[in-house]
Amino acid sequence: MAHFQKHPLRAFSKQEERELQRIVKASSERIDVARRAKALLAVAAPQSFAQAALVAGFREARSVRELVERFNEHGLAALSMDMS
């Protein structure tokens, strides 16, 4: 059963979507940044936070929820923010 997402992912700009795709495909990108980009693209697909967590290699849907909240507020800068 799908759950209501209190803070849904905002729509990407064309530039943001291109950059997220580039990051996911780049072999030289930091692994943590690529995982975050992959999770955001999965949520936009649309997949649930739990499904996006599995796809991107996160342990909990909460991690994806927090990433989405940071992305909504800070844009692509959220990819490089410390998650601790």
mmCIF file with all atom_site columns, C-alpha atoms in Angstrom:
data_model
loop_
_atom_site.group_PDB
_atom_site.id
_atom_site.type_symbol
_atom_site.label_atom_id
_atom_site.label_alt_id
_atom_site.label_comp_id
_atom_site.label_asym_id
_atom_site.label_entity_id
_atom_site.label_seq_id
_atom_site.pdbx_PDB_ins_code
_atom_site.Cartn_x
_atom_site.Cartn_y
_atom_site.Cartn_z
_atom_site.occupancy
_atom_site.B_iso_or_equiv
_atom_site.pdbx_formal_charge
_atom_site.auth_seq_id
_atom_site.auth_comp_id
_atom_site.auth_asym_id
_atom_site.auth_atom_id
_atom_site.pdbx_PDB_model_num
ATOM 1  C CA . MET A 1 1  ? 0.000  0.000  0.000   1.00 0.00 ? 1  MET A CA 1
ATOM 2  C CA . ALA A 1 2  ? 1.397  3.424  -0.963  1.00 0.00 ? 2  ALA A CA 1
ATOM 3  C CA . HIS A 1 3  ? 1.811  5.991  1.751   1.00 0.00 ? 3  HIS A CA 1
ATOM 4  C CA . PHE A 1 4  ? 1.231  9.724  1.375   1.00 0.00 ? 4  PHE A CA 1
ATOM 5  C CA . GLN A 1 5  ? 4.540  11.546 1.144   1.00 0.00 ? 5  GLN A CA 1
ATOM 6  C CA . LYS A 1 6  ? 4.468  14.593 3.391   1.00 0.00 ? 6  LYS A CA 1
ATOM 7  C CA . HIS A 1 7  ? 7.260  16.267 1.407   1.00 0.00 ? 7  HIS A CA 1
ATOM 8  C CA . PRO A 1 8  ? 6.997  15.119 -2.220  1.00 0.00 ? 8  PRO A CA 1
ATOM 9  C CA . LEU A 1 9  ? 9.886  15.709 -4.588  1.00 0.00 ? 9  LEU A CA 1
ATOM 10 C CA . ARG A 1 10 ? 9.573  18.963 -6.501  1.00 0.00 ? 10 ARG A CA 1
ATOM 11 C CA . ALA A 1 11 ? 9.876  18.858 -10.279 1.00 0.00 ? 11 ALA A CA 1
ATOM 12 C CA . PHE A 1 12 ? 13.397 18.995 -11.691 1.00 0.00 ? 12 PHE A CA 1
ATOM 13 C CA . SER A 1 13 ? 14.476 21.769 -14.010 1.00 0.00 ? 13 SER A CA 1
ATOM 14 C CA . LYS A 1 14 ? 15.846 20.499 -17.350 1.00 0.00 ? 14 LYS A CA 1
ATOM 15 C CA . GLN A 1 15 ? 19.366 21.397 -16.171 1.00 0.00 ? 15 GLN A CA 1
ATOM 16 C CA . GLU A 1 16 ? 18.923 19.524 -12.868 1.00 0.00 ? 16 GLU A CA 1
ATOM 17 C CA . GLU A 1 17 ? 17.647 16.425 -14.620 1.00 0.00 ? 17 GLU A CA 1
ATOM 18 C CA . ARG A 1 18 ? 20.558 16.455 -17.087 1.00 0.00 ? 18 ARG A CA 1
ATOM 19 C CA . GLU A 1 19 ? 23.047 16.866 -14.243 1.00 0.00 ? 19 GLU A CA 1
ATOM 20 C CA . LEU A 1 20 ? 21.491 14.045 -12.199 1.00 0.00 ? 20 LEU A CA 1
ATOM 21 C CA . GLN A 1 21 ? 21.645 11.740 -15.242 1.00 0.00 ? 21 GLN A CA 1
ATOM 22 C CA . ARG A 1 22 ? 25.269 12.726 -15.867 1.00 0.00 ? 22 ARG A CA 1
ATOM 23 C CA . ILE A 1 23 ? 26.223 12.055 -12.241 1.00 0.00 ? 23 ILE A CA 1
ATOM 24 C CA . VAL A 1 24 ? 24.634 8.593  -12.246 1.00 0.00 ? 24 VAL A CA 1
ATOM 25 C CA . LYS A 1 25 ? 26.471 7.623  -15.445 1.00 0.00 ? 25 LYS A CA 1
ATOM 26 C CA . ALA A 1 26 ? 29.865 9.143  -14.548 1.00 0.00 ? 26 ALA A CA 1
ATOM 27 C CA . SER A 1 27 ? 32.428 6.581  -13.435 1.00 0.00 ? 27 SER A CA 1
ATOM 28 C CA . SER A 1 28 ? 34.538 9.315  -11.859 1.00 0.00 ? 28 SER A CA 1
ATOM 29 C CA . GLU A 1 29 ? 31.768 10.640 -9.581  1.00 0.00 ? 29 GLU A CA 1
ATOM 30 C CA . ARG A 1 30 ? 31.895 10.093 -5.836  1.00 0.00 ? 30 ARG A CA 1
ATOM 31 C CA . ILE A 1 31 ? 29.857 7.010  -4.921  1.00 0.00 ? 31 ILE A CA 1
ATOM 32 C CA . ASP A 1 32 ? 27.775 8.772  -2.259  1.00 0.00 ? 32 ASP A CA 1
ATOM 33 C CA . VAL A 1 33 ? 26.854 11.589 -4.659  1.00 0.00 ? 33 VAL A CA 1
ATOM 34 C CA . ALA A 1 34 ? 25.925 9.103  -7.411  1.00 0.00 ? 34 ALA A CA 1
ATOM 35 C CA . ARG A 1 35 ? 23.744 7.123  -4.966  1.00 0.00 ? 35 ARG A CA 1
ATOM 36 C CA . ARG A 1 36 ? 21.898 10.284 -3.958  1.00 0.00 ? 36 ARG A CA 1
ATOM 37 C CA . ALA A 1 37 ? 21.357 11.254 -7.608  1.00 0.00 ? 37 ALA A CA 1
ATOM 38 C CA . LYS A 1 38 ? 20.088 7.738  -8.352  1.00 0.00 ? 38 LYS A CA 1
ATOM 39 C CA . ALA A 1 39 ? 17.643 7.936  -5.436  1.00 0.00 ? 39 ALA A CA 1
ATOM 40 C CA . LEU A 1 40 ? 16.263 11.286 -6.612  1.00 0.00 ? 40 LEU A CA 1
ATOM 41 C CA . LEU A 1 41 ? 15.786 9.990  -10.152 1.00 0.00 ? 41 LEU A CA 1
ATOM 42 C CA . ALA A 1 42 ? 14.014 6.912  -8.775  1.00 0.00 ? 42 ALA A CA 1
ATOM 43 C CA . VAL A 1 43 ? 11.604 9.057  -6.740  1.00 0.00 ? 43 VAL A CA 1
ATOM 44 C CA . ALA A 1 44 ? 10.920 11.141 -9.848  1.00 0.00 ? 44 ALA A CA 1
ATOM 45 C CA . ALA A 1 45 ? 10.251 7.927  -11.863 1.00 0.00 ? 45 ALA A CA 1
ATOM 46 C CA . PRO A 1 46 ? 7.934  7.752  -9.670  1.00 0.00 ? 46 PRO A CA 1
ATOM 47 C CA . GLN A 1 47 ? 8.907  5.199  -7.082  1.00 0.00 ? 47 GLN A CA 1
ATOM 48 C CA . SER A 1 48 ? 8.188  5.266  -3.379  1.00 0.00 ? 48 SER A CA 1
ATOM 49 C CA . PHE A 1 49 ? 10.889 6.374  -0.970  1.00 0.00 ? 49 PHE A CA 1
ATOM 50 C CA . ALA A 1 50 ? 11.301 2.718  0.074   1.00 0.00 ? 50 ALA A CA 1
ATOM 51 C CA . GLN A 1 51 ? 11.701 1.568  -3.541  1.00 0.00 ? 51 GLN A CA 1
ATOM 52 C CA . ALA A 1 52 ? 14.148 4.390  -4.268  1.00 0.00 ? 52 ALA A CA 1
ATOM 53 C CA . ALA A 1 53 ? 16.157 3.430  -1.187  1.00 0.00 ? 53 ALA A CA 1
ATOM 54 C CA . LEU A 1 54 ? 16.502 -0.138 -2.472  1.00 0.00 ? 54 LEU A CA 1
ATOM 55 C CA . VAL A 1 55 ? 17.462 0.992  -5.976  1.00 0.00 ? 55 VAL A CA 1
ATOM 56 C CA . ALA A 1 56 ? 20.096 3.431  -4.698  1.00 0.00 ? 56 ALA A CA 1
ATOM 57 C CA . GLY A 1 57 ? 21.476 1.217  -1.940  1.00 0.00 ? 57 GLY A CA 1
ATOM 58 C CA . PHE A 1 58 ? 20.172 3.046  1.116   1.00 0.00 ? 58 PHE A CA 1
ATOM 59 C CA . ARG A 1 59 ? 19.099 1.059  4.163   1.00 0.00 ? 59 ARG A CA 1
ATOM 60 C CA . GLU A 1 60 ? 16.018 3.114  4.997   1.00 0.00 ? 60 GLU A CA 1
ATOM 61 C CA . ALA A 1 61 ? 13.319 5.056  3.193   1.00 0.00 ? 61 ALA A CA 1
ATOM 62 C CA . ARG A 1 62 ? 13.899 7.768  5.792   1.00 0.00 ? 62 ARG A CA 1
ATOM 63 C CA . SER A 1 63 ? 17.281 8.515  4.183   1.00 0.00 ? 63 SER A CA 1
ATOM 64 C CA . VAL A 1 64 ? 15.573 9.148  0.855   1.00 0.00 ? 64 VAL A CA 1
ATOM 65 C CA . ARG A 1 65 ? 12.884 11.267 2.519   1.00 0.00 ? 65 ARG A CA 1
ATOM 66 C CA . GLU A 1 66 ? 15.553 13.438 4.134   1.00 0.00 ? 66 GLU A CA 1
ATOM 67 C CA . LEU A 1 67 ? 17.416 13.706 0.819   1.00 0.00 ? 67 LEU A CA 1
ATOM 68 C CA . VAL A 1 68 ? 14.221 14.806 -0.953  1.00 0.00 ? 68 VAL A CA 1
ATOM 69 C CA . GLU A 1 69 ? 13.606 17.462 1.703   1.00 0.00 ? 69 GLU A CA 1
ATOM 70 C CA . ARG A 1 70 ? 17.173 18.771 1.292   1.00 0.00 ? 70 ARG A CA 1
ATOM 71 C CA . PHE A 1 71 ? 16.897 18.713 -2.508  1.00 0.00 ? 71 PHE A CA 1
ATOM 72 C CA . ASN A 1 72 ? 13.617 20.623 -2.409  1.00 0.00 ? 72 ASN A CA 1
ATOM 73 C CA . GLU A 1 73 ? 15.307 23.309 -0.323  1.00 0.00 ? 73 GLU A CA 1
ATOM 74 C CA . HIS A 1 74 ? 18.861 23.402 -1.716  1.00 0.00 ? 74 HIS A CA 1
ATOM 75 C CA . GLY A 1 75 ? 18.686 21.874 -5.206  1.00 0.00 ? 75 GLY A CA 1
ATOM 76 C CA . LEU A 1 76 ? 21.724 19.983 -6.506  1.00 0.00 ? 76 LEU A CA 1
ATOM 77 C CA . ALA A 1 77 ? 23.804 21.181 -3.550  1.00 0.00 ? 77 ALA A CA 1
ATOM 78 C CA . ALA A 1 78 ? 21.894 18.572 -1.505  1.00 0.00 ? 78 ALA A CA 1
ATOM 79 C CA . LEU A 1 79 ? 23.903 15.851 -3.254  1.00 0.00 ? 79 LEU A CA 1
ATOM 80 C CA . SER A 1 80 ? 27.105 16.966 -1.554  1.00 0.00 ? 80 SER A CA 1
ATOM 81 C CA . MET A 1 81 ? 25.665 17.754 1.882   1.00 0.00 ? 81 MET A CA 1
ATOM 82 C CA . ASP A 1 82 ? 26.749 15.603 4.807   1.00 0.00 ? 82 ASP A CA 1
ATOM 83 C CA . MET A 1 83 ? 23.882 13.287 5.772   1.00 0.00 ? 83 MET A CA 1
ATOM 84 C CA . SER A 1 84 ? 24.973 12.745 9.372   1.00 0.00 ? 84 SER A CA 1
#
